[in-house]
Coordinates of C-alpha atoms and ligand atoms in Angstrom, one line a residue:
M704 CA -84.1 47.8 76.3
C705 CA -86.4 49.9 74.2
G706 CA -90.0 49.7 75.1
I707 CA -92.8 49.0 72.6
V708 CA -96.5 49.4 73.0
G709 CA -99.4 48.8 70.6
Q710 CA -103.0 49.6 71.3
I711 CA -106.1 48.5 69.4
S712 CA -109.8 49.0 70.0
N713 CA -113.2 49.4 68.4
E714 CA -113.6 52.7 70.2
K715 CA -111.4 55.4 68.8
F716 CA -108.7 56.6 71.3
V717 CA -106.3 59.5 71.2
I718 CA -102.7 58.5 70.6
T719 CA -101.6 60.1 73.9
D720 CA -103.4 57.1 75.6
T721 CA -101.0 54.7 73.9
V722 CA -98.0 56.9 74.7
N723 CA -99.2 57.1 78.3
A724 CA -98.9 53.3 78.4
L725 CA -95.4 53.7 76.9
K726 CA -94.5 56.1 79.6
R727 CA -94.8 53.2 82.1
L728 CA -92.0 51.5 80.2
E729 CA -89.7 54.5 79.9
Y730 CA -87.2 52.8 82.2
R731 CA -86.4 50.6 79.2
G732 CA -84.8 53.5 77.4
Y733 CA -85.3 57.2 76.9
D734 CA -83.2 58.3 73.9
S735 CA -86.1 59.0 71.6
V736 CA -89.8 58.4 71.3
G737 CA -92.3 57.9 68.5
V738 CA -95.8 56.8 67.7
A739 CA -97.6 55.7 64.5
T740 CA -101.3 55.2 63.7
M741 CA -102.9 52.7 61.4
E742 CA -103.8 55.7 59.1
G743 CA -100.0 56.2 58.6
D744 CA -99.4 59.3 60.8
I745 CA -96.0 59.2 62.4
Y746 CA -94.8 61.5 65.1
K747 CA -91.3 61.1 66.7
D748 CA -88.5 63.0 68.3
I749 CA -85.4 62.6 70.4
G750 CA -85.6 62.9 74.2
H751 CA -87.9 61.8 76.9
I752 CA -91.6 61.0 76.7
S753 CA -93.2 63.8 78.7
P754 CA -92.0 66.7 76.5
F755 CA -92.9 64.7 73.4
M756 CA -96.4 64.1 74.7
A757 CA -96.9 67.8 75.4
M758 CA -96.4 68.6 71.8
L759 CA -98.4 65.6 70.4
P760 CA -101.6 66.5 68.5
L761 CA -104.8 65.0 69.8
V762 CA -105.1 62.5 66.9
A763 CA -107.7 59.7 67.4
T764 CA -107.3 56.3 65.9
N765 CA -108.3 52.6 66.3
A766 CA -104.8 51.2 66.2
A767 CA -101.4 52.7 67.1
I768 CA -97.9 51.6 68.0
C769 CA -95.2 53.4 69.8
H770 CA -91.6 53.1 71.0
T771 CA -89.1 54.5 73.5
R772 CA -85.6 53.9 72.4
W773 CA -82.3 52.9 73.9
A774 CA -80.0 53.4 71.0
T775 CA -77.9 50.5 69.7
H776 CA -77.5 51.0 65.9
G777 CA -77.5 54.6 64.8
K778 CA -77.1 57.7 66.9
V779 CA -79.8 59.4 68.8
T780 CA -81.5 61.3 66.0
K781 CA -85.0 61.9 64.9
E782 CA -84.4 59.8 61.7
N783 CA -83.2 56.9 63.8
A784 CA -86.2 57.1 66.2
H785 CA -89.0 54.5 65.7
P786 CA -91.5 53.9 64.2
H787 CA -89.9 53.2 60.9
A788 CA -91.8 53.1 57.6
S789 CA -91.3 51.0 54.5
F790 CA -90.1 52.5 51.2
D791 CA -93.7 52.4 49.9
G792 CA -95.3 53.9 53.0
S793 CA -97.4 50.8 53.6
I794 CA -95.7 49.3 56.7
F795 CA -94.9 51.0 60.0
L796 CA -93.2 49.2 62.8
V797 CA -91.5 49.4 66.2
H798 CA -88.8 47.0 67.3
N799 CA -86.9 46.0 70.4
G800 CA -83.8 43.9 69.8
I801 CA -81.0 43.7 67.3
I802 CA -81.2 42.3 63.8
E803 CA -77.6 41.0 63.6
N804 CA -77.6 40.3 59.9
H805 CA -79.1 43.7 59.0
K806 CA -76.2 44.7 56.8
E807 CA -76.5 41.6 54.7
L808 CA -80.3 42.2 54.3
K809 CA -79.8 45.9 53.6
K810 CA -77.3 45.1 50.8
K811 CA -79.9 42.9 49.1
L812 CA -82.7 45.4 49.4
S813 CA -80.4 48.3 48.3
I814 CA -79.6 46.3 45.1
S815 CA -83.4 46.3 44.4
G816 CA -83.3 50.1 44.6
I817 CA -84.6 50.6 48.1
E818 CA -83.2 53.7 49.9
F819 CA -82.6 53.7 53.6
V820 CA -83.3 56.9 55.6
S821 CA -82.0 55.8 59.0
K822 CA -78.9 54.2 60.3
T823 CA -80.8 51.6 62.3
D824 CA -80.9 47.9 62.0
T825 CA -84.7 48.1 62.4
E826 CA -85.5 49.9 59.1
V827 CA -84.5 46.7 57.2
I828 CA -87.5 44.9 58.7
A829 CA -90.0 47.4 57.3
H830 CA -88.5 47.4 53.8
Y831 CA -88.0 43.6 53.8
I832 CA -91.7 42.9 54.6
A833 CA -93.0 45.6 52.2
Y834 CA -90.7 44.2 49.4
E835 CA -92.0 40.6 50.0
I836 CA -95.6 41.9 49.8
Q837 CA -94.9 43.7 46.6
S838 CA -93.4 40.4 45.3
G839 CA -96.7 38.7 45.9
L840 CA -96.7 37.4 49.4
S841 CA -99.5 38.0 51.9
I842 CA -98.5 40.1 54.9
V843 CA -98.4 37.1 57.2
D844 CA -96.2 35.1 54.7
A845 CA -94.0 38.2 54.4
I846 CA -93.6 38.3 58.2
R847 CA -92.9 34.6 58.3
S848 CA -90.3 35.0 55.5
F849 CA -88.6 37.7 57.6
M850 CA -88.6 35.5 60.7
G851 CA -87.0 32.8 58.5
V852 CA -84.1 35.0 57.4
A853 CA -83.6 37.2 60.4
Q854 CA -80.7 36.6 62.8
G855 CA -80.7 38.2 66.2
T856 CA -83.4 39.3 68.6
F857 CA -86.6 41.0 68.0
A858 CA -90.0 41.9 69.3
V859 CA -91.8 43.8 66.6
L860 CA -95.2 45.5 66.4
L861 CA -96.4 46.2 62.8
L862 CA -99.2 48.2 61.2
H863 CA -100.2 47.7 57.6
K864 CA -101.7 51.0 56.4
E865 CA -105.5 51.3 56.8
E866 CA -105.8 47.8 58.2
Q867 CA -107.3 47.6 61.7
R868 CA -104.9 45.0 63.0
I869 CA -101.6 44.8 64.8
Y870 CA -99.1 42.2 63.8
A871 CA -96.8 41.1 66.5
F872 CA -93.8 38.7 66.4
K873 CA -90.8 37.9 68.5
R874 CA -87.6 36.0 69.2
D875 CA -85.7 36.4 72.4
S876 CA -87.0 39.9 73.2
P877 CA -90.0 40.0 75.5
L878 CA -93.6 40.6 74.3
V879 CA -96.9 40.2 76.1
L880 CA -100.5 40.8 75.1
G881 CA -102.8 42.5 77.6
I882 CA -106.5 41.8 77.4
L883 CA -108.6 45.0 78.1
D884 CA -112.4 45.4 78.4
D885 CA -112.3 47.1 75.0
G886 CA -109.5 45.9 72.8
F887 CA -105.9 45.0 73.6
I888 CA -102.5 46.4 74.5
V889 CA -99.4 44.5 73.3
A890 CA -96.2 45.6 74.9
S891 CA -92.6 44.7 76.0
D892 CA -93.8 44.0 79.5
I893 CA -96.8 43.8 81.7
Y894 CA -96.3 47.2 83.4
A895 CA -97.6 48.9 80.2
F896 CA -101.1 47.7 81.1
S897 CA -100.8 46.8 84.8
D898 CA -103.1 49.8 85.6
K899 CA -105.8 48.5 83.3
S900 CA -105.9 44.7 83.3
P901 CA -104.4 41.7 85.1
K902 CA -105.1 39.4 82.0
A903 CA -102.0 38.7 80.0
V904 CA -100.9 36.3 77.2
F905 CA -97.1 35.8 77.0
F906 CA -95.4 35.3 73.6
D907 CA -92.9 32.5 73.3
D908 CA -90.0 32.6 70.9
D909 CA -90.8 32.5 67.2
E910 CA -94.5 33.1 67.7
Y911 CA -96.5 35.7 65.9
A912 CA -100.0 37.0 66.6
I913 CA -102.6 38.9 64.6
I914 CA -104.5 41.2 66.9
S915 CA -107.9 42.8 65.9
P916 CA -110.1 44.9 68.1
D917 CA -112.3 41.9 69.1
S918 CA -109.9 39.0 68.9
Y919 CA -106.4 37.7 68.7
E920 CA -104.8 34.6 67.1
F921 CA -101.4 33.2 67.9
F922 CA -99.3 31.1 65.5
S923 CA -96.0 29.2 65.7
A924 CA -94.1 28.1 62.6
K925 CA -96.4 25.0 62.5
G926 CA -99.7 26.9 62.5
P927 CA -102.3 28.3 64.9
I928 CA -101.7 27.7 68.6
Q929 CA -103.8 28.0 71.8
K930 CA -102.3 30.3 74.4
Q931 CA -102.9 30.4 78.1
V932 CA -104.3 33.6 79.6
T933 CA -102.4 34.4 82.9
E934 CA -103.9 36.5 85.7
V935 CA -101.1 38.6 87.0
T936 CA -101.0 39.8 90.6
W937 CA -99.2 43.0 91.4
T938 CA -97.0 43.8 94.4
G939 CA -96.5 47.3 95.9
T940 CA -97.4 50.6 94.3
V941 CA -95.6 52.9 91.9
E942 CA -97.4 56.2 92.7
K943 CA -95.0 59.1 93.0
D944 CA -94.9 60.1 96.6
A945 CA -94.8 63.9 97.0
S946 CA -92.6 63.6 100.0
F947 CA -89.8 62.2 97.8
E948 CA -88.2 64.2 95.0
H949 CA -87.1 61.1 93.1
Y950 CA -88.1 57.5 92.8
M951 CA -84.6 56.5 93.9
I952 CA -84.9 58.0 97.4
K953 CA -88.5 56.7 97.6
E954 CA -87.3 53.2 96.8
I955 CA -84.4 53.4 99.2
H956 CA -87.0 54.3 101.9
E957 CA -89.3 51.5 100.8
Q958 CA -86.7 48.9 101.7
P959 CA -87.9 48.0 105.3
A960 CA -91.4 47.4 104.0
A961 CA -90.3 45.5 101.0
A962 CA -88.0 43.3 103.2
R963 CA -90.9 42.7 105.6
R964 CA -93.2 41.7 102.7
L965 CA -90.7 39.2 101.3
L966 CA -89.8 37.7 104.7
A967 CA -93.5 37.1 105.3
S968 CA -94.0 35.5 102.0
L969 CA -90.9 33.3 102.3
E970 CA -92.4 31.9 105.5
G971 CA -95.9 31.8 104.0
E972 CA -97.0 31.3 100.4
Q973 CA -93.5 30.9 99.0
S974 CA -92.3 28.6 101.7
K975 CA -93.1 25.4 99.7
N976 CA -91.1 26.6 96.7
M977 CA -88.3 27.7 98.9
N978 CA -88.1 24.4 100.7
E979 CA -88.1 22.6 97.3
L980 CA -85.3 24.8 96.1
A981 CA -83.3 24.0 99.2
T982 CA -83.9 20.3 98.7
I983 CA -82.7 20.4 95.2
A984 CA -79.7 22.5 96.2
R985 CA -78.8 19.9 98.8
S986 CA -79.0 17.1 96.3
I987 CA -76.7 18.4 93.6
D988 CA -73.0 18.9 93.4
R989 CA -72.8 22.6 93.1
I990 CA -74.8 25.8 92.8
L991 CA -73.9 28.2 90.0
F992 CA -75.4 31.7 90.2
V993 CA -75.7 33.7 87.1
A994 CA -76.6 37.4 87.0
A995 CA -75.5 40.9 85.8
G996 CA -74.8 44.2 87.5
T997 CA -76.4 44.7 90.9
S998 CA -77.9 41.2 90.8
Y999 CA -74.4 39.8 90.3
H1000 CA -73.3 41.6 93.5
A1001 CA -76.2 40.0 95.4
S1002 CA -75.1 36.6 94.0
L1003 CA -71.6 37.1 95.4
I1004 CA -73.2 37.4 98.8
G1005 CA -75.0 34.1 98.2
V1006 CA -71.7 32.5 97.3
Y1007 CA -70.0 33.8 100.4
I1008 CA -72.7 32.5 102.7
L1009 CA -73.2 29.2 101.1
N1010 CA -69.4 28.5 101.0
S1011 CA -69.3 29.4 104.7
I1012 CA -71.6 26.4 105.4
G1013 CA -69.7 24.1 103.2
V1014 CA -72.0 24.3 100.1
E1015 CA -70.1 24.6 96.9
A1016 CA -71.3 27.7 95.1
H1017 CA -69.9 29.9 92.3
T1018 CA -71.1 32.9 90.4
L1019 CA -70.3 34.6 87.2
I1020 CA -71.4 37.6 85.2
A1021 CA -74.0 36.3 82.7
S1022 CA -72.4 37.4 79.5
E1023 CA -69.4 35.2 80.1
F1024 CA -71.2 32.3 81.8
H1025 CA -70.9 30.0 78.8
N1026 CA -67.2 30.6 78.5
Y1027 CA -66.1 30.2 82.1
M1028 CA -68.6 28.1 83.9
L1029 CA -69.2 24.3 83.6
A1030 CA -72.9 23.8 83.7
D1031 CA -74.1 20.2 83.6
E1032 CA -76.6 17.8 85.1
H1033 CA -74.8 18.0 88.4
A1034 CA -75.3 21.7 88.8
L1035 CA -78.2 23.8 89.9
V1036 CA -78.1 27.2 88.1
I1037 CA -79.8 30.0 90.0
A1038 CA -80.4 33.0 87.8
I1039 CA -80.9 36.3 89.7
S1040 CA -82.5 39.1 87.9
Q1041 CA -84.7 42.0 88.9
S1042 CA -86.4 42.4 85.5
G1043 CA -86.3 38.7 84.6
E1044 CA -85.5 39.8 81.1
T1045 CA -81.8 40.6 81.0
M1046 CA -80.7 39.1 77.7
D1047 CA -77.2 38.0 78.9
V1048 CA -79.0 36.1 81.7
V1049 CA -81.6 34.6 79.4
K1050 CA -78.9 33.3 77.1
A1051 CA -76.9 31.8 80.0
V1052 CA -80.0 30.1 81.3
K1053 CA -80.8 28.6 77.9
H1054 CA -77.2 27.5 77.6
A1055 CA -77.3 25.9 81.1
R1056 CA -80.6 24.1 80.2
S1057 CA -79.1 22.7 77.0
K1058 CA -76.3 21.2 79.1
G1059 CA -78.7 19.5 81.4
A1060 CA -78.5 21.8 84.4
K1061 CA -81.6 22.4 86.6
V1062 CA -82.5 26.1 86.6
A1063 CA -84.0 28.1 89.3
S1064 CA -84.5 31.9 89.4
I1065 CA -84.9 34.8 91.8
V1066 CA -86.8 37.5 90.1
N1067 CA -88.8 40.6 90.8
V1068 CA -91.1 40.8 87.8
P1069 CA -93.6 37.9 87.8
H1070 CA -94.0 35.9 84.6
S1071 CA -90.8 37.3 83.1
T1072 CA -88.9 35.3 80.6
I1073 CA -86.3 34.1 83.1
Q1074 CA -89.1 33.0 85.5
R1075 CA -90.8 31.1 82.6
L1076 CA -87.6 29.4 81.7
S1077 CA -87.0 28.1 85.2
D1078 CA -87.9 24.9 86.9
F1079 CA -88.3 26.9 90.2
S1080 CA -88.7 30.5 90.8
I1081 CA -88.7 32.7 93.9
E1082 CA -90.3 36.2 93.6
I1083 CA -88.6 38.9 95.7
L1084 CA -91.8 41.0 95.9
A1085 CA -90.0 44.3 96.0
G1086 CA -92.8 46.0 94.0
Q1087 CA -92.1 47.8 90.7
E1088 CA -88.7 49.6 90.8
I1089 CA -89.0 52.7 88.7
C1090 CA -85.5 54.3 89.2
V1091 CA -83.1 52.7 86.7
A1092 CA -80.7 51.9 89.5
S1093 CA -81.6 49.0 91.7
T1094 CA -81.9 49.5 95.4
K1095 CA -84.8 47.7 97.0
T1096 CA -84.5 44.8 94.7
Y1097 CA -80.9 44.2 95.7
T1098 CA -82.0 44.1 99.3
N1099 CA -84.7 41.6 98.6
Q1100 CA -82.4 39.5 96.4
V1101 CA -80.0 39.2 99.3
I1102 CA -82.8 38.3 101.7
A1103 CA -84.0 35.5 99.4
L1104 CA -80.4 34.2 99.3
L1105 CA -80.1 34.4 103.1
R1106 CA -83.3 32.4 103.5
L1107 CA -82.1 29.8 101.0
A1108 CA -78.8 29.5 103.0
Q1109 CA -80.8 29.4 106.3
L1110 CA -82.8 26.4 105.0
M1111 CA -79.5 24.7 104.1
G1112 CA -78.0 25.2 107.6
F1113 CA -76.8 28.8 107.8
E1114 CA -77.7 29.9 111.3
T1115 CA -79.2 33.4 111.4
D1116 CA -82.3 35.3 112.5
L1117 CA -83.7 37.2 109.5
S1118 CA -86.6 38.7 111.4
T1119 CA -84.7 41.8 112.6
I1120 CA -83.5 42.9 109.1
P1121 CA -86.4 45.3 108.3
D1122 CA -85.9 47.2 111.6
D1123 CA -82.1 47.1 111.1
I1124 CA -82.6 48.8 107.7
S1125 CA -85.0 51.4 109.1
K1126 CA -82.5 52.3 111.9
V1127 CA -79.6 52.6 109.4
I1128 CA -81.5 54.9 107.2
E1129 CA -82.7 57.1 110.1
S1130 CA -79.3 57.3 111.8
S1131 CA -77.2 57.9 108.7
E1132 CA -79.2 60.0 106.1
A1133 CA -78.5 63.4 107.5
Y1134 CA -74.7 62.7 107.9
V1135 CA -74.5 61.3 104.4
M1136 CA -76.2 64.4 103.1
E1137 CA -73.7 66.6 104.8
L1138 CA -70.7 64.6 103.5
A1139 CA -72.2 64.4 100.0
R1140 CA -72.1 68.2 99.8
T1141 CA -68.3 68.1 100.1
M1142 CA -68.0 65.4 97.4
K1143 CA -69.7 66.9 94.5
D1144 CA -66.4 67.7 92.6
T1145 CA -64.8 64.3 93.5
H1146 CA -63.6 62.4 90.4
D1147 CA -62.5 59.1 91.8
I1148 CA -63.6 57.0 94.8
Y1149 CA -62.0 53.8 95.8
I1150 CA -64.1 51.3 97.8
I1151 CA -62.6 48.3 99.7
G1152 CA -64.1 45.4 101.5
R1153 CA -63.2 41.9 102.5
G1154 CA -65.4 38.7 102.9
I1155 CA -69.0 39.7 103.0
S1156 CA -68.0 43.4 102.5
Y1157 CA -66.4 42.8 99.2
P1158 CA -69.7 42.5 97.2
V1159 CA -70.8 45.6 99.1
S1160 CA -67.8 47.5 97.8
R1161 CA -68.6 46.4 94.2
E1162 CA -72.2 47.4 94.5
V1163 CA -71.5 50.8 96.1
A1164 CA -69.0 51.5 93.3
L1165 CA -71.6 50.7 90.7
K1166 CA -74.1 53.0 92.3
L1167 CA -71.6 55.9 92.4
K1168 CA -70.8 55.4 88.8
E1169 CA -74.3 55.1 87.4
I1170 CA -76.0 57.7 89.6
S1171 CA -73.3 60.2 90.6
Y1172 CA -71.1 59.8 87.5
I1173 CA -68.0 59.4 89.7
H1174 CA -65.3 57.0 88.6
A1175 CA -65.5 54.4 91.4
E1176 CA -63.7 51.1 91.9
G1177 CA -65.0 48.5 94.3
M1178 CA -62.4 46.0 95.2
M1179 CA -61.0 43.5 97.7
G1180 CA -59.1 45.2 100.4
G1181 CA -56.3 42.7 99.9
E1182 CA -56.0 43.4 96.2
L1183 CA -55.4 47.2 96.5
K1184 CA -51.6 46.8 97.1
H1185 CA -51.3 44.8 93.9
G1186 CA -51.5 47.8 91.7
T1187 CA -54.4 50.2 92.4
I1188 CA -52.7 51.7 95.4
A1189 CA -50.6 53.6 92.8
L1190 CA -53.6 55.8 92.3
I1191 CA -53.9 56.8 96.0
E1192 CA -52.6 60.3 96.6
E1193 CA -53.4 63.3 98.8
G1194 CA -57.1 63.8 99.2
V1195 CA -58.4 60.7 97.4
I1196 CA -61.6 59.4 99.0
V1197 CA -61.6 55.7 100.1
F1198 CA -64.7 54.0 101.5
A1199 CA -63.9 51.0 103.7
F1200 CA -66.6 48.5 104.6
I1201 CA -65.7 46.3 107.5
Q1202 CA -67.8 43.5 109.0
G1203 CA -66.7 42.1 112.3
P1204 CA -63.3 42.4 113.9
D1205 CA -61.4 42.5 110.6
Y1206 CA -58.0 43.8 111.4
D1207 CA -56.7 43.1 107.9
M1208 CA -59.1 45.8 106.7
L1209 CA -57.7 48.2 109.4
S1210 CA -54.2 47.5 107.9
N1211 CA -55.5 48.3 104.4
I1212 CA -56.9 51.6 105.7
E1213 CA -53.5 52.5 107.3
E1214 CA -51.9 51.8 103.9
V1215 CA -54.1 54.3 102.1
E1216 CA -54.1 56.8 104.9
V1217 CA -50.3 57.1 105.0
R1218 CA -50.5 58.0 101.3
G1219 CA -52.9 60.8 101.9
A1220 CA -56.4 59.2 101.4
N1221 CA -59.4 60.4 103.3
V1222 CA -61.1 57.3 104.5
I1223 CA -64.7 56.9 105.4
M1224 CA -65.2 53.8 107.4
I1225 CA -68.5 51.9 107.6
A1226 CA -68.4 49.1 110.1
D1227 CA -70.4 47.2 112.7
N1228 CA -67.6 47.1 115.3
P1229 CA -67.7 50.0 117.7
N1230 CA -64.1 49.3 118.7
F1231 CA -63.0 50.5 115.3
S1232 CA -64.6 54.0 115.8
P1233 CA -66.1 54.0 112.3
D1234 CA -67.6 57.1 110.7
F1235 CA -70.8 55.1 110.3
L1236 CA -71.4 52.5 113.0
L1237 CA -74.0 49.9 112.0
S1238 CA -75.7 48.6 115.1
L1239 CA -77.4 45.5 113.8
G1240 CA -79.6 42.8 115.3
T1241 CA -77.9 40.3 113.0
M1242 CA -74.7 40.0 111.0
S1243 CA -76.8 38.9 108.1
A1244 CA -78.1 42.5 107.8
F1245 CA -74.6 43.9 107.2
P1246 CA -74.3 43.6 103.4
I1247 CA -77.8 45.2 103.1
A1248 CA -77.3 48.0 105.7
A1249 CA -73.8 48.8 104.4
T1250 CA -75.0 49.0 100.8
I1251 CA -77.8 51.3 101.8
I1252 CA -75.2 53.8 103.1
G1253 CA -73.6 53.6 99.6
Q1254 CA -77.1 54.0 98.0
L1255 CA -77.6 57.2 100.0
F1256 CA -74.2 58.6 99.1
S1257 CA -74.7 58.0 95.4
Y1258 CA -78.2 59.6 95.7
Y1259 CA -77.2 62.7 97.6
I1260 CA -74.0 63.3 95.6
A1261 CA -76.0 63.1 92.4
K1262 CA -78.6 65.5 93.8
E1263 CA -75.8 68.0 94.7
K1264 CA -74.6 67.7 91.1
G1265 CA -78.1 68.2 89.7
L1266 CA -78.0 64.9 87.8
P1267 CA -81.0 63.0 86.3
I1268 CA -81.1 60.5 89.1
D1269 CA -84.0 58.3 88.1
K1270 CA -82.9 58.1 84.4
P1271 CA -79.1 58.3 84.3
R1272 CA -77.5 58.9 80.9
N1273 CA -76.9 55.9 78.6
L1274 CA -78.7 53.4 80.8
A1275 CA -81.9 51.4 80.7
K1276 CA -83.5 49.2 83.4
S1277 CA -84.2 46.2 81.3
V1278 CA -81.2 45.2 79.3
T1279 CA -82.6 43.1 76.5
V1280 CA -79.6 43.2 74.2
K1281 CA -76.4 41.1 74.3
Ligands
F6R198 C1 -77.7 48.8 88.6 C2 -78.6 47.9 87.8 C3 -78.1 47.0 86.8 C4 -78.9 45.7 86.8 C5 -78.4 44.8 85.7 C6 -79.1 43.4 85.7 O1 -78.3 49.6 89.5 O2 -79.8 48.0 88.1 O3 -76.7 46.8 87.0 O4 -78.7 45.1 88.1 O5 -78.6 45.4 84.5 O6 -80.5 43.6 85.7 P1 -81.5 42.5 86.1 O7 -81.4 42.4 87.6 O8 -82.9 43.0 85.7 O9 -81.2 41.2 85.4

């Protein structure tokens, strides 16, 4: 979370250019925004990037850094917005990550008389480095000294006043250098420069770089290092389509095309990788998925299908993986992550590797940290997802898992999935819109499912929470009677997702209906007379199609409520803190 961008060039550029590149990373956080030039001009404010840009003066410079914030330490205020300056005004920097021992470092610097103006953990970096320079160290040695004492995670871009250079260093938080025709962009991820250049150099942990307008040098703790330049290829487009008011609905509608693209690739250029992954999966004792949020819900579907064909598979939310999952050399860990940068997943993957497990990943963002940490990686090719909430990437994660299961013996035909998705969107959107109008004042929604519908219930609940700001609980139909049913009273809405002839789910529906609940049933069995009948070419499409109904509900309820759909409060798309 937090996006950082630095730009450097021999030709002067206006700082709105740099902030424009930052805008492409706004999904990483949007609490506040700021920019600093090598001359020492700093502009910052709370809020989103567009209004900030509108009031930015047209200042030209040869080096600038900027930041969009997802607040962790210190409230959302102008003082806490980045860039932060050192006490002597010589150092300006932006930071993504958390300096865990910032209090300790602050105490030491405060004893030396340095005053802090913000409540952030970041400010300590600027003061520490400036203090070390005043004590006689070169700027590079001061940075190295900071990297030696710092605990936590950081990607930092630093300007030393009047010097035409950007200093960049990182541990655990992502950082990448983009090579332009004239100069460089250094940023949290490749999307900052994907409209300008495919050439990228990825930082590894504990590396730093000195970037000048004509050249760059990379260093590890041992000295200068040679880095590989990667040519990145992009999938899909991110242009706003005037026929859609929000990215979320555009991305929901992109799902048939995204699914088609992935299926073609899994049969084509990614087939070798996929076959190798299936071979490894067959040769080990168990598969352990690790993921967070929506990606975790996709992994639950993977577990369900693999277990159905006798393959031992488990999944766990990444932040607790090291506590509750036994990863060893007999396990294949499959990390699922849209961004490929989620810190909890990165940590779990590093833990699994240290225990001897093989690691594979299913990611959307190519060259992301998780992909680079994996022995094998499958790209889901959904194209960039701009809305903070995942939609099309969930669908493609499920398809990748279905294909893996298919190669391991799960009998299914995946080719009909794109058409199934199209039909579901066409046949349900208008009715969802109509029902959503009646739900705008709803406070609680309970969502139940069994078997393959259980992950769907969890995913739809997450969408309703994050997009429609409705308290929603997604749970196993069988679990409701063990407590939560106490909350069912007259008028409460319950969504029931039913795959196949699941009469137990019908009983669960009866149990809530007799207590006054209004049930909306989404099922593929016409005999159940559901509110939404999913007529699908394959049962494998069910968890995707059913979830899409939920995506549409969360979108249209949020629209009725006038909520900020693409950038919901308190959230960020790339969660790079623990
Ligand atoms: C919800 C959502 C999040 C992410 C989660 C993991 O719509 O997008 O729950 O799924 O933060 O992110 P990735 O998949 O990037 O690891």
